[in-house]
CSV table of N, CA and C in Angstrom, one decimal:
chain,number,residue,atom,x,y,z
K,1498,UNK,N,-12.2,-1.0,17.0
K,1498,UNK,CA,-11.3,-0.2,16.2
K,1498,UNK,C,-9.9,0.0,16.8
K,1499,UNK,N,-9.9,-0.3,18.2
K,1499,UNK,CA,-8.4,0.2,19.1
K,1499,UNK,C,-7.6,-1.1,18.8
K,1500,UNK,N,-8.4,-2.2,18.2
K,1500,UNK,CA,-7.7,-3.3,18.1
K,1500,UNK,C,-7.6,-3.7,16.9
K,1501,UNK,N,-8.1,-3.0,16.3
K,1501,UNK,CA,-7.3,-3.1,14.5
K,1501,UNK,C,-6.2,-2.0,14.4
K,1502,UNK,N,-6.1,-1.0,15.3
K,1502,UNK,CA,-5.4,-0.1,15.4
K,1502,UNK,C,-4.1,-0.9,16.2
K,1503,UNK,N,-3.9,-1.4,17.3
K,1503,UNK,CA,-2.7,-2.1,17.6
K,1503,UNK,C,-2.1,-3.1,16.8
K,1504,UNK,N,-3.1,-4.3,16.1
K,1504,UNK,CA,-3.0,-5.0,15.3
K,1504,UNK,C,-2.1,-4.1,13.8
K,1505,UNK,N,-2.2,-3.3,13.4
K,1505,UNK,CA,-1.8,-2.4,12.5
K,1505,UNK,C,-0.3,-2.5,12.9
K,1506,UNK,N,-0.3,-1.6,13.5
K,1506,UNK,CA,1.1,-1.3,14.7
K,1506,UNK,C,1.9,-2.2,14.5
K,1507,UNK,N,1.5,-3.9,15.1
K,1507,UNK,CA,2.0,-4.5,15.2
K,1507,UNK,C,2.9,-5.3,13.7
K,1508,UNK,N,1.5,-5.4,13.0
K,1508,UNK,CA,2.4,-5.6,11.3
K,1508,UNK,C,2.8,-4.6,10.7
K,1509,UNK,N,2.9,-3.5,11.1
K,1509,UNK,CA,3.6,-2.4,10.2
K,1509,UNK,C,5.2,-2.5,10.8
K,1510,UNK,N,5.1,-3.0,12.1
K,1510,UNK,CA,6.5,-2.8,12.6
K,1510,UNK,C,6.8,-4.2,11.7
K,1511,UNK,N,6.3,-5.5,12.1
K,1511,UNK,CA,7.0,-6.7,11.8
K,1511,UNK,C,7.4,-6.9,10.1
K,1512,UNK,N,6.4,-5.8,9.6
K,1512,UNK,CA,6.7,-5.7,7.8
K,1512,UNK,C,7.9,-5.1,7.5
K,1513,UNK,N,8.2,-4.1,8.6
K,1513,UNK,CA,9.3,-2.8,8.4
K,1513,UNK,C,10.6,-3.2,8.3
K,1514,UNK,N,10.3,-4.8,9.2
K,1514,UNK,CA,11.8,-5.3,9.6
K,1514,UNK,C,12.2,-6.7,8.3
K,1515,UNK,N,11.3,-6.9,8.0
K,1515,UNK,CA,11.6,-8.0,6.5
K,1515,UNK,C,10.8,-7.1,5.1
K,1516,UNK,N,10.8,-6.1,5.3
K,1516,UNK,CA,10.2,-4.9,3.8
K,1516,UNK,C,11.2,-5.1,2.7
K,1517,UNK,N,10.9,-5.7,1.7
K,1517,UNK,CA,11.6,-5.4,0.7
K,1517,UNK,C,12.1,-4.5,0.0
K,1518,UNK,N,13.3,-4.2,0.5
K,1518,UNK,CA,13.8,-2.8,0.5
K,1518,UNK,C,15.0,-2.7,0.8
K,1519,UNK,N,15.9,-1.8,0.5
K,1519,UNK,CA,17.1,-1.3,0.4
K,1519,UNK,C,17.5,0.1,1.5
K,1520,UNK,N,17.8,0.0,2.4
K,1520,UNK,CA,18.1,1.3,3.3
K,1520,UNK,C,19.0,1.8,3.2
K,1521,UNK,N,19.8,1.3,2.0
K,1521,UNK,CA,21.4,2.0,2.0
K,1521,UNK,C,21.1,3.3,1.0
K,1522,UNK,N,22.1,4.3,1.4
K,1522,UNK,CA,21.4,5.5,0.7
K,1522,UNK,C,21.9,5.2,-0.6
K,1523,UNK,N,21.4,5.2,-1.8
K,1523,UNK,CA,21.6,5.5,-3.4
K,1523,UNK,C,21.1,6.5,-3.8
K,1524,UNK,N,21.6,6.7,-4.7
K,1524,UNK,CA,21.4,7.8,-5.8
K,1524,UNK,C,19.8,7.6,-7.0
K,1525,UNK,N,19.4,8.5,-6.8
K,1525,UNK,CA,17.9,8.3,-7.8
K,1525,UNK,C,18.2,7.3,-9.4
K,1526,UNK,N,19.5,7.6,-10.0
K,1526,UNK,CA,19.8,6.9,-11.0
K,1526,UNK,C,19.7,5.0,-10.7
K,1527,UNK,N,20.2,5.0,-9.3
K,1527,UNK,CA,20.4,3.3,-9.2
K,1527,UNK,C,19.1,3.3,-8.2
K,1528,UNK,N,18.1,4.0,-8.1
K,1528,UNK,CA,16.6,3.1,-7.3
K,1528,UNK,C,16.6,2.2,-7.6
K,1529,UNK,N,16.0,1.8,-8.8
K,1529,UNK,CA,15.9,0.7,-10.0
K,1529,UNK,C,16.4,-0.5,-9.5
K,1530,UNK,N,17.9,-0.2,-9.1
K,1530,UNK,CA,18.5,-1.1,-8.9
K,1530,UNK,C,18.5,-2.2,-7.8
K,1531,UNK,N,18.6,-0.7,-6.5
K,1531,UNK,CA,18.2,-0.9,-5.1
K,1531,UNK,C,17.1,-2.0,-4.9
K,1532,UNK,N,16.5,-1.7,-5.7
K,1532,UNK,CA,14.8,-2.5,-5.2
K,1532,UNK,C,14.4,-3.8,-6.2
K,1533,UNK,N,15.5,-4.1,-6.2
K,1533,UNK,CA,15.4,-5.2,-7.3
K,1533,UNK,C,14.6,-6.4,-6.7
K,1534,UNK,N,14.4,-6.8,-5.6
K,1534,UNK,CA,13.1,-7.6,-5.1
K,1534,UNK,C,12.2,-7.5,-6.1
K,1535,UNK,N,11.4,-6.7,-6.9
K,1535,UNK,CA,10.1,-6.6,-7.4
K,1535,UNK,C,10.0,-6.9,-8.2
K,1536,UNK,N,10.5,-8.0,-8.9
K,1536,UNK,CA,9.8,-9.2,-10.3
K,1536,UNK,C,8.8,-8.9,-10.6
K,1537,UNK,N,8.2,-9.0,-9.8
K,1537,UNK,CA,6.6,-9.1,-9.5
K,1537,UNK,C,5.9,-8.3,-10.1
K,1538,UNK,N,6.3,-6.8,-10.4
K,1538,UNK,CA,5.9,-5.8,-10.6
K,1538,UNK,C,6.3,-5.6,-12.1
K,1539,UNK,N,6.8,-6.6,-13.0
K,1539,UNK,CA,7.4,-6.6,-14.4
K,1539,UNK,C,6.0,-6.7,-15.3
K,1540,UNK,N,5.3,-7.0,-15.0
K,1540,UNK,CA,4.0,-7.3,-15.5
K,1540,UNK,C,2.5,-7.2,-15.1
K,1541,UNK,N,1.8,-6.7,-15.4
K,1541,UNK,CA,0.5,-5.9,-14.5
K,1541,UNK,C,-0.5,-7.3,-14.4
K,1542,UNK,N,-0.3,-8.5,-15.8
K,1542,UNK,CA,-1.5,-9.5,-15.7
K,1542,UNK,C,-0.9,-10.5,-14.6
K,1543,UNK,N,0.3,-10.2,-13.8
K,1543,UNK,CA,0.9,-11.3,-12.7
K,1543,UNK,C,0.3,-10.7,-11.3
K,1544,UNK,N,-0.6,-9.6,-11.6
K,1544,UNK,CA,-1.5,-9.2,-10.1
K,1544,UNK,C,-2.8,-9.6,-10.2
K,1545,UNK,N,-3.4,-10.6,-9.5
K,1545,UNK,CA,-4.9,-10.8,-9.4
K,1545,UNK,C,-5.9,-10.0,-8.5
K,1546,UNK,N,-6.6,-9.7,-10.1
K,1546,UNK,CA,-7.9,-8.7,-9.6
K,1546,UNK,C,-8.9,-9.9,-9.4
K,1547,UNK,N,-10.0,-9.4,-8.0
K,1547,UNK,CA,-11.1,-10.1,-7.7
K,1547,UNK,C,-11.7,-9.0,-7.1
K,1548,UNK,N,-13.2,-9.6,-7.8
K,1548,UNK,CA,-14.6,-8.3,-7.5
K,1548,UNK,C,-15.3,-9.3,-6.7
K,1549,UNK,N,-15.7,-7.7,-5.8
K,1549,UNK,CA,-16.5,-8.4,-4.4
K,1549,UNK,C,-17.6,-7.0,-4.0
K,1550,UNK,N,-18.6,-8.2,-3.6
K,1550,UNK,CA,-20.1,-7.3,-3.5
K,1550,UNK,C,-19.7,-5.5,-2.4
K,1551,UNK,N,-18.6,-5.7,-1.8
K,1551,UNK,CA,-18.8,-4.6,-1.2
K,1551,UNK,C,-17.4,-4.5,-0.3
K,1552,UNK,N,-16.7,-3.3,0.3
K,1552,UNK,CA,-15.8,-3.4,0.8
K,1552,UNK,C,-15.6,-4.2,2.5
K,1553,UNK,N,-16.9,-4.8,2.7
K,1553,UNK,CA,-16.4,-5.5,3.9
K,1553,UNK,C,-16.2,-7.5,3.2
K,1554,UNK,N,-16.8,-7.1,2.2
K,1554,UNK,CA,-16.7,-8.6,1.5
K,1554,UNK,C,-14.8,-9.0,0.9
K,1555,UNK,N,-14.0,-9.7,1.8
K,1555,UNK,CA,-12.6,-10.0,1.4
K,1555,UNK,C,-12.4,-10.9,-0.2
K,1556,UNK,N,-11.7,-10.9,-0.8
K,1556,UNK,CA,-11.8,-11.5,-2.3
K,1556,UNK,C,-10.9,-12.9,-1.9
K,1557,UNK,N,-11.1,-14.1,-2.1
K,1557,UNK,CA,-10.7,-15.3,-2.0
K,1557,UNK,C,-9.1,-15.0,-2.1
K,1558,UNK,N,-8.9,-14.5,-2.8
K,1558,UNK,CA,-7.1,-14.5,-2.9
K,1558,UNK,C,-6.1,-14.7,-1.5
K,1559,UNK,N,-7.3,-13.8,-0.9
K,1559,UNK,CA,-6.6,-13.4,1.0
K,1559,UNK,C,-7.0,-14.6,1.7
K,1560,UNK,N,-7.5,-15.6,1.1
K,1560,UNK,CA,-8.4,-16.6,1.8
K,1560,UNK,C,-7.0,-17.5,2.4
K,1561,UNK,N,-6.2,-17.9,2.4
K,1561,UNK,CA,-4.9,-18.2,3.0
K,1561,UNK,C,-3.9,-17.7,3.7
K,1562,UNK,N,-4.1,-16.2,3.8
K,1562,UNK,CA,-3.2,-15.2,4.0
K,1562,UNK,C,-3.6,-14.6,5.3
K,1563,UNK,N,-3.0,-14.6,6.4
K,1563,UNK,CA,-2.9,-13.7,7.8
K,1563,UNK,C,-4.5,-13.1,8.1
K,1564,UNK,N,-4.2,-13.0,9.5
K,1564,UNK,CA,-4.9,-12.8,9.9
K,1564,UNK,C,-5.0,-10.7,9.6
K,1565,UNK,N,-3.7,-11.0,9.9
K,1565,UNK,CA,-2.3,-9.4,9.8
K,1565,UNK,C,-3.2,-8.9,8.1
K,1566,UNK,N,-3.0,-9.6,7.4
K,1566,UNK,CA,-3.1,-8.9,5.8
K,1566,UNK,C,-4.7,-8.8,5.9
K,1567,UNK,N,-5.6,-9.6,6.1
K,1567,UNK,CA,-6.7,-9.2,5.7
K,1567,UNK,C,-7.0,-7.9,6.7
K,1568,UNK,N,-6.4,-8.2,7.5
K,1568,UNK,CA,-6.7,-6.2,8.1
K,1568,UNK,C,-6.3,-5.2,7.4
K,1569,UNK,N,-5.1,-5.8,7.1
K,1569,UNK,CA,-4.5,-4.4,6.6
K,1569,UNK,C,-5.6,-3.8,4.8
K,1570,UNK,N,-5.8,-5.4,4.4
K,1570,UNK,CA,-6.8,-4.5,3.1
K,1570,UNK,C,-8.0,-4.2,3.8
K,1571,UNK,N,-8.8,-4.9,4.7
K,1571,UNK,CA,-9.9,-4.2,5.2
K,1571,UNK,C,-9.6,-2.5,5.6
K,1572,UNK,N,-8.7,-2.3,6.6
K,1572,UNK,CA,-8.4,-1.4,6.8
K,1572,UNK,C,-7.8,-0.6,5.4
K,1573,UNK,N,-7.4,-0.6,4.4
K,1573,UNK,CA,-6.9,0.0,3.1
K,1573,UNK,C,-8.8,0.8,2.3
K,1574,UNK,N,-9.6,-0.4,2.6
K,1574,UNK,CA,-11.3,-0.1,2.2
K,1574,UNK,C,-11.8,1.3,3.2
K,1575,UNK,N,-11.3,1.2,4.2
K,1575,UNK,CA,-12.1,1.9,4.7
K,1575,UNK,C,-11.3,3.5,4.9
K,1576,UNK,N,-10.0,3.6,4.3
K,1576,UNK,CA,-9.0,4.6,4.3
K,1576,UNK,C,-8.7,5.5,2.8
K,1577,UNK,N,-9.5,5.0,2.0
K,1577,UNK,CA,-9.2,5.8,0.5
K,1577,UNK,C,-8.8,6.7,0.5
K,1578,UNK,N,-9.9,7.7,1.4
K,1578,UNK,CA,-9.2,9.5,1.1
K,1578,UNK,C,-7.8,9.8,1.5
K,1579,UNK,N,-6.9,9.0,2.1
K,1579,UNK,CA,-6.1,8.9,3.1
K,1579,UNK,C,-5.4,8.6,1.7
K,1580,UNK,N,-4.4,7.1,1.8
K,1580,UNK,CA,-3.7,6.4,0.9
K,1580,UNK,C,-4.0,7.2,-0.9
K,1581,UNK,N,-4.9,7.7,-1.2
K,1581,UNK,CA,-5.3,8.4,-2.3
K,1581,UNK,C,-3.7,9.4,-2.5
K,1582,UNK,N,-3.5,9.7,-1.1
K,1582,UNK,CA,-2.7,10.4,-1.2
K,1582,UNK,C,-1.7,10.6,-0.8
K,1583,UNK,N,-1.1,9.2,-0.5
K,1583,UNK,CA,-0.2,9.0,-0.2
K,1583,UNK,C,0.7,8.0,-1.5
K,1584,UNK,N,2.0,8.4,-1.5
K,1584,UNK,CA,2.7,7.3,-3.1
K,1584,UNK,C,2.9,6.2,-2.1
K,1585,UNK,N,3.8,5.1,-3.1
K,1585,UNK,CA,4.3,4.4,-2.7
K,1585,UNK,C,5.4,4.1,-3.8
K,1586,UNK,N,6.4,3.5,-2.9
K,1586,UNK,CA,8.1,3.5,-3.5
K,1586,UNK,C,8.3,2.4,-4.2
K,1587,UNK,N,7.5,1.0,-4.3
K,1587,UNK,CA,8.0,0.1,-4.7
K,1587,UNK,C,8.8,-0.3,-6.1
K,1588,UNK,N,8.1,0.7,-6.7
K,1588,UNK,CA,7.8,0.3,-8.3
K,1588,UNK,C,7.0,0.1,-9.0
K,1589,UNK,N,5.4,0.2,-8.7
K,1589,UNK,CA,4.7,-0.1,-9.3
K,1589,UNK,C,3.9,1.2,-10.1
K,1590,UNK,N,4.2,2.1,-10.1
K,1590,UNK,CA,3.8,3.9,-10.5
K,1590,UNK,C,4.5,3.1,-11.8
K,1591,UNK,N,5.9,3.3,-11.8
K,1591,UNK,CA,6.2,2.7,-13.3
K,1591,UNK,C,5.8,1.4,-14.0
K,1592,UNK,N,5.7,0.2,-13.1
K,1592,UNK,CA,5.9,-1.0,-13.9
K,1592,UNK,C,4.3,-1.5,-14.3
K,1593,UNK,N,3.4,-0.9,-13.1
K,1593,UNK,CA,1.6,-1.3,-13.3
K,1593,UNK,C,0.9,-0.5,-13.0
K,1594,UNK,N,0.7,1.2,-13.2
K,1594,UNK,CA,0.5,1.9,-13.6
K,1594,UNK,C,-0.1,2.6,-12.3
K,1595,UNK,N,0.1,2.2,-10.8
K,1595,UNK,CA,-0.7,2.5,-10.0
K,1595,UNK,C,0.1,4.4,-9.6
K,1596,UNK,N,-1.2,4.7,-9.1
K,1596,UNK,CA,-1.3,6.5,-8.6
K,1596,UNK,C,-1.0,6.8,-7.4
K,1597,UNK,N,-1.1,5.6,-6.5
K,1597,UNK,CA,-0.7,6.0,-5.0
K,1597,UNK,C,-0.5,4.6,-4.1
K,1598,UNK,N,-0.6,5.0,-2.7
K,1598,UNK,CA,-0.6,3.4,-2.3
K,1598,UNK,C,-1.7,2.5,-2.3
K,1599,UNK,N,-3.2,3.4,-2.5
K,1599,UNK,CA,-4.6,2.6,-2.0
K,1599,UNK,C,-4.5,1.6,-3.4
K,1600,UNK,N,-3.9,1.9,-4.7
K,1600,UNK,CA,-4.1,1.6,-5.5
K,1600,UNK,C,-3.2,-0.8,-5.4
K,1601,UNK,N,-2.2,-0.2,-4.7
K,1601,UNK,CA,-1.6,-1.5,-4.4
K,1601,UNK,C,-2.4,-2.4,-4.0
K,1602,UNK,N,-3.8,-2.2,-3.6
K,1602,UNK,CA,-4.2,-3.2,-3.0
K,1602,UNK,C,-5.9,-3.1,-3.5
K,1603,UNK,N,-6.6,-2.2,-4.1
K,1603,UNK,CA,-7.6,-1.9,-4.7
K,1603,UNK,C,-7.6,-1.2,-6.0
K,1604,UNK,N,-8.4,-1.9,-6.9
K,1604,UNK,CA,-8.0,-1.6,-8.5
K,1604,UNK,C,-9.3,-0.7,-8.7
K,1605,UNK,N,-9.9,-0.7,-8.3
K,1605,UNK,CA,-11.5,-0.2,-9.0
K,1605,UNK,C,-12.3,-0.2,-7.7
K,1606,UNK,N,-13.0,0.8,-7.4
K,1606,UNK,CA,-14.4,1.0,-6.6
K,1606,UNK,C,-15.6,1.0,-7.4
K,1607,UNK,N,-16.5,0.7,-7.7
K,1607,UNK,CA,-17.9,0.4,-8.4
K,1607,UNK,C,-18.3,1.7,-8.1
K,1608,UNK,N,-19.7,2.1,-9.0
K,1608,UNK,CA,-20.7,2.5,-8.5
K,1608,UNK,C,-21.4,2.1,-7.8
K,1609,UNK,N,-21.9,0.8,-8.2
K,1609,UNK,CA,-22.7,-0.2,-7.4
K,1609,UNK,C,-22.3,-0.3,-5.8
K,1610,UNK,N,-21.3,0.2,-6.0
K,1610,UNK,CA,-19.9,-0.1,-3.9
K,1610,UNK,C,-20.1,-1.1,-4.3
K,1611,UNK,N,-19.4,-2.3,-5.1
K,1611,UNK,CA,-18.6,-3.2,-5.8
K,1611,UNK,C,-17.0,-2.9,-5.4
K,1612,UNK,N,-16.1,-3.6,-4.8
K,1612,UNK,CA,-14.6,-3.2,-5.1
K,1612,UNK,C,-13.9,-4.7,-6.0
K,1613,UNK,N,-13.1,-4.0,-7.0
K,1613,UNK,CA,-12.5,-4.8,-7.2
K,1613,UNK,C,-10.7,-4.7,-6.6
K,1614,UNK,N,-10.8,-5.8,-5.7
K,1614,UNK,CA,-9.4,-6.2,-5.2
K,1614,UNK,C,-8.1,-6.3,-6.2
K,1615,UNK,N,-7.0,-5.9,-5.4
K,1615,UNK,CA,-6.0,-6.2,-5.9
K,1615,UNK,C,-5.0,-6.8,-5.4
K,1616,UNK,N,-4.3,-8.1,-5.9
K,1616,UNK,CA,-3.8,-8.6,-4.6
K,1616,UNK,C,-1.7,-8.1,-4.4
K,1617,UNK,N,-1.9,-7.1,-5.4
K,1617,UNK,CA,-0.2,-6.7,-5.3
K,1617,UNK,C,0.3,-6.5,-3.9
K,1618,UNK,N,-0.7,-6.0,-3.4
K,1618,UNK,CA,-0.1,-5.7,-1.5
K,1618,UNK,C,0.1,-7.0,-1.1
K,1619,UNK,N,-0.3,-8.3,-1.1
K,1619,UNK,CA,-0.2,-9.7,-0.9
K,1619,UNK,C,1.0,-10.1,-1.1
K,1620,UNK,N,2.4,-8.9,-1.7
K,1620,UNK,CA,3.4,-9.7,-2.7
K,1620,UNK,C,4.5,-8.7,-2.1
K,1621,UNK,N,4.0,-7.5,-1.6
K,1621,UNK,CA,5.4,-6.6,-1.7
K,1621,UNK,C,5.4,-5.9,-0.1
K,1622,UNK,N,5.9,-6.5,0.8
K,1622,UNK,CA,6.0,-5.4,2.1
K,1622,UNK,C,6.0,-4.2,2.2
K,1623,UNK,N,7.1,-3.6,1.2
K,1623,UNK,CA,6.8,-2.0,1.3
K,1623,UNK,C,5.6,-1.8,1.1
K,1624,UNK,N,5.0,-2.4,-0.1
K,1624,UNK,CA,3.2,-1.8,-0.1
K,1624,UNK,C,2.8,-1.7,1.3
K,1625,UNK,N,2.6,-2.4,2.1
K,1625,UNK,CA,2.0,-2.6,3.5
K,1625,UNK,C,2.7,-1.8,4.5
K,1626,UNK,N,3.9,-1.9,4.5
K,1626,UNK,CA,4.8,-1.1,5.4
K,1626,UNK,C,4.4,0.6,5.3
K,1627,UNK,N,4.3,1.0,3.8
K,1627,UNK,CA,3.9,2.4,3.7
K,1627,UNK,C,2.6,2.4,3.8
K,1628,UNK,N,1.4,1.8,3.5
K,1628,UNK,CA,-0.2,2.0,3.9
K,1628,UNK,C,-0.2,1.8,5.3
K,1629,UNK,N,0.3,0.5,5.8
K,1629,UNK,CA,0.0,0.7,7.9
K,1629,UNK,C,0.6,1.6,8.3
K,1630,UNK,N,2.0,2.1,7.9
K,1630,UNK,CA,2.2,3.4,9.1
K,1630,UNK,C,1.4,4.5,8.5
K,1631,UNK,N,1.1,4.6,7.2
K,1631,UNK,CA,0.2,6.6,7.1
K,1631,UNK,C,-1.3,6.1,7.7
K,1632,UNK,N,-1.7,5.0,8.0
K,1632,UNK,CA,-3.1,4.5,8.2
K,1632,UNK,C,-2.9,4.8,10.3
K,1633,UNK,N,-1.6,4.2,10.6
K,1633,UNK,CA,-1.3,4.3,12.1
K,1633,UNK,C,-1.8,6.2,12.6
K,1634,UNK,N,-0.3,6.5,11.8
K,1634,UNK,CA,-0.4,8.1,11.6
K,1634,UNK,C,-1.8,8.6,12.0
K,1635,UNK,N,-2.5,8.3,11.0
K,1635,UNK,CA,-3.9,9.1,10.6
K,1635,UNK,C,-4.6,8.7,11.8
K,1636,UNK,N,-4.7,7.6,12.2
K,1636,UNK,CA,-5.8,7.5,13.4
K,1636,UNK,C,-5.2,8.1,14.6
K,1637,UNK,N,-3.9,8.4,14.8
K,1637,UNK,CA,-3.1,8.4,15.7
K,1637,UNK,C,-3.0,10.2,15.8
K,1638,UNK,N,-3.9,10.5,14.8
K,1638,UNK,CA,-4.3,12.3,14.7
K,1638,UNK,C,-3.5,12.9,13.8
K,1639,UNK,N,-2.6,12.5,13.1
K,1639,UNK,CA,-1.6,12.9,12.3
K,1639,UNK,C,-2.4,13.3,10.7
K,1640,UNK,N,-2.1,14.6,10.4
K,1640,UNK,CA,-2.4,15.1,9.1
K,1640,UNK,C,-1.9,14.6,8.2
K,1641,UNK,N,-2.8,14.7,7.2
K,1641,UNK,CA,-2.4,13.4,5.7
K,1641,UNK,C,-1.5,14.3,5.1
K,1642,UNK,N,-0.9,15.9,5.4
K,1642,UNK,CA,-0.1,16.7,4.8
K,1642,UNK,C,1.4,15.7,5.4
K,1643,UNK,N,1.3,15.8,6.9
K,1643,UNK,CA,2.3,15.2,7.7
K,1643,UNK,C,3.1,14.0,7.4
K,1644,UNK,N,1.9,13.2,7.3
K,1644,UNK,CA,1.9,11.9,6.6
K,1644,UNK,C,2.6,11.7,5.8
K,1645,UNK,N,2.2,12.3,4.5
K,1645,UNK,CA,3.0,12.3,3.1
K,1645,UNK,C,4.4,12.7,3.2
K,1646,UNK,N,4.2,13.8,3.8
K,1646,UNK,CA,5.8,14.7,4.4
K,1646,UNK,C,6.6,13.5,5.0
K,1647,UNK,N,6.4,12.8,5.4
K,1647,UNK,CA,7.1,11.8,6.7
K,1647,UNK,C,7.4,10.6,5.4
K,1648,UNK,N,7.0,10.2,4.9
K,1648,UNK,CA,6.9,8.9,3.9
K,1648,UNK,C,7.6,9.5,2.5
K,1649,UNK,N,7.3,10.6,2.2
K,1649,UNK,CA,8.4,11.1,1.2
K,1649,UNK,C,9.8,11.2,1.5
K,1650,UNK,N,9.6,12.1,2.7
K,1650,UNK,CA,11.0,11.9,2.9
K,1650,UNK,C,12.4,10.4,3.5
K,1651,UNK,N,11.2,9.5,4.3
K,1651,UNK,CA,11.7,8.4,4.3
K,1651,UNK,C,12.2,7.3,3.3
K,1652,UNK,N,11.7,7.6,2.5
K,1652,UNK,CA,11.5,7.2,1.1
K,1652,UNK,C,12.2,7.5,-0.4
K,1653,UNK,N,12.5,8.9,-0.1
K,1653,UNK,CA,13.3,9.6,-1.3
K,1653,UNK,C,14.7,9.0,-1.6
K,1654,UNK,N,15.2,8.2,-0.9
K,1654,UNK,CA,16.5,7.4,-1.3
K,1654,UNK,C,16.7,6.2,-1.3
K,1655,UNK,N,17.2,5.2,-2.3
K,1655,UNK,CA,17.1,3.9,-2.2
K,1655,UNK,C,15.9,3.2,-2.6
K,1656,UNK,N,14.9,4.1,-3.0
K,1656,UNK,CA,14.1,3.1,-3.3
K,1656,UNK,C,13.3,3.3,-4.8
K,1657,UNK,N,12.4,2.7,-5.3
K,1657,UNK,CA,12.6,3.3,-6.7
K,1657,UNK,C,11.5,4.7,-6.8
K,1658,UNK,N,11.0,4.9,-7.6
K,1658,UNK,CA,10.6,6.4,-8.4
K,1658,UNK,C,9.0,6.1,-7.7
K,1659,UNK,N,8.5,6.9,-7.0
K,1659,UNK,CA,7.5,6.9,-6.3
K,1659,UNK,C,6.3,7.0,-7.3
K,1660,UNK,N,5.0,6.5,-7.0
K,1660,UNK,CA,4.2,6.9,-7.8
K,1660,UNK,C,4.2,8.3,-7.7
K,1661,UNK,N,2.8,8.5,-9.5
K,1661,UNK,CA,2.6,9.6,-9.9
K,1661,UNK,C,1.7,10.2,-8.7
K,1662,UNK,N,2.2,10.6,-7.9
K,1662,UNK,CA,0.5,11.0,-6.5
K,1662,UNK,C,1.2,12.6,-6.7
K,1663,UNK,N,-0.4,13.2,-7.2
K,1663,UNK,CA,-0.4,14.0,-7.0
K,1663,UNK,C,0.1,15.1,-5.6
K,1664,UNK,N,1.1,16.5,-5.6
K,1664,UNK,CA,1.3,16.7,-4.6
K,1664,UNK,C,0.0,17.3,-3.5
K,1665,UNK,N,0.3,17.1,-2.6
K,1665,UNK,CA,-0.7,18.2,-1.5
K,1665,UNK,C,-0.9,19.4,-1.5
């Protein structure tokens, strides 16, 4: 665990520094604008969902992708209550209907403990950048009130309209 925890660290910083994203301050009217990287996010059938027997089971999509990303969704599986409650800035609250950040990267939990994957985190740094630091946070003893507090307010300028996440 100390080593998915540094591992973390390490791609949340190296995401922070190429995150698709806008640090210049704007105005809420030009978010939109700011964060114009996210094509991606124009259409919900341009993210691939894949179902997998369980959350330690990774979905083929990651099957080419970092050593770095498949942590970060394993570690997104094992953090729900967490990321539940955390937004995320990218765009996708408006453009693909997601409710927080767990959602960027997980579409559906089963009854069966079936997950179906989502591979939007695979496409947008901020997704990652804001799940590994509140995931850092959290193991690092930090309150998911703190958390949010910290990521709202880093967040509140420049970048587009946060998801719908419920407040704390």
């Amino acid at each position: 665990m100390k080593k998915s925890i540094i591992l973390l660290g390490v791609l949340a910083t190296s995401i922070g520094l190429s995150a698709c994203s806008n640090n210049t301050t704007t105005s809420s009217a030009t978010n939109s604008s700011a964060h114009s990287g996210h094509e991606h996010h124009k259409a919900a059938v341009a993210d691939i969902r894949e179902e997998t027997p369980g959350a330690d089971v990774l979905p083929q999509f990651l099957k080419n992708q970092s050593k770095d990303m498949k942590l970060v969704y394993l570690s997104v599986a094992k953090n729900r209550e967490l990321l539940e409650k955390i937004p995320c800035y990218c765009g996708c609250g408006m453009e693909v209907n997601h409710k927080n950040s767990y959602d960027c990267f997980i579409f559906k939990n089963k009854r069966n403990g079936a997950v179906v994957w989502d591979d939007h985190g695979t496409k947008c740094g901020l997704c990652i950048e804001i799940a590994a630091k509140a995931m850092l946070d959290y193991n690092r003893g930090k309150s998911i009130k703190d958390i949010r507090k910290d990521i709202d307010e880093k967040y509140k300028e420049g970048y587009a309209q946060p998801t719908p996440t419920p407040s704390l």
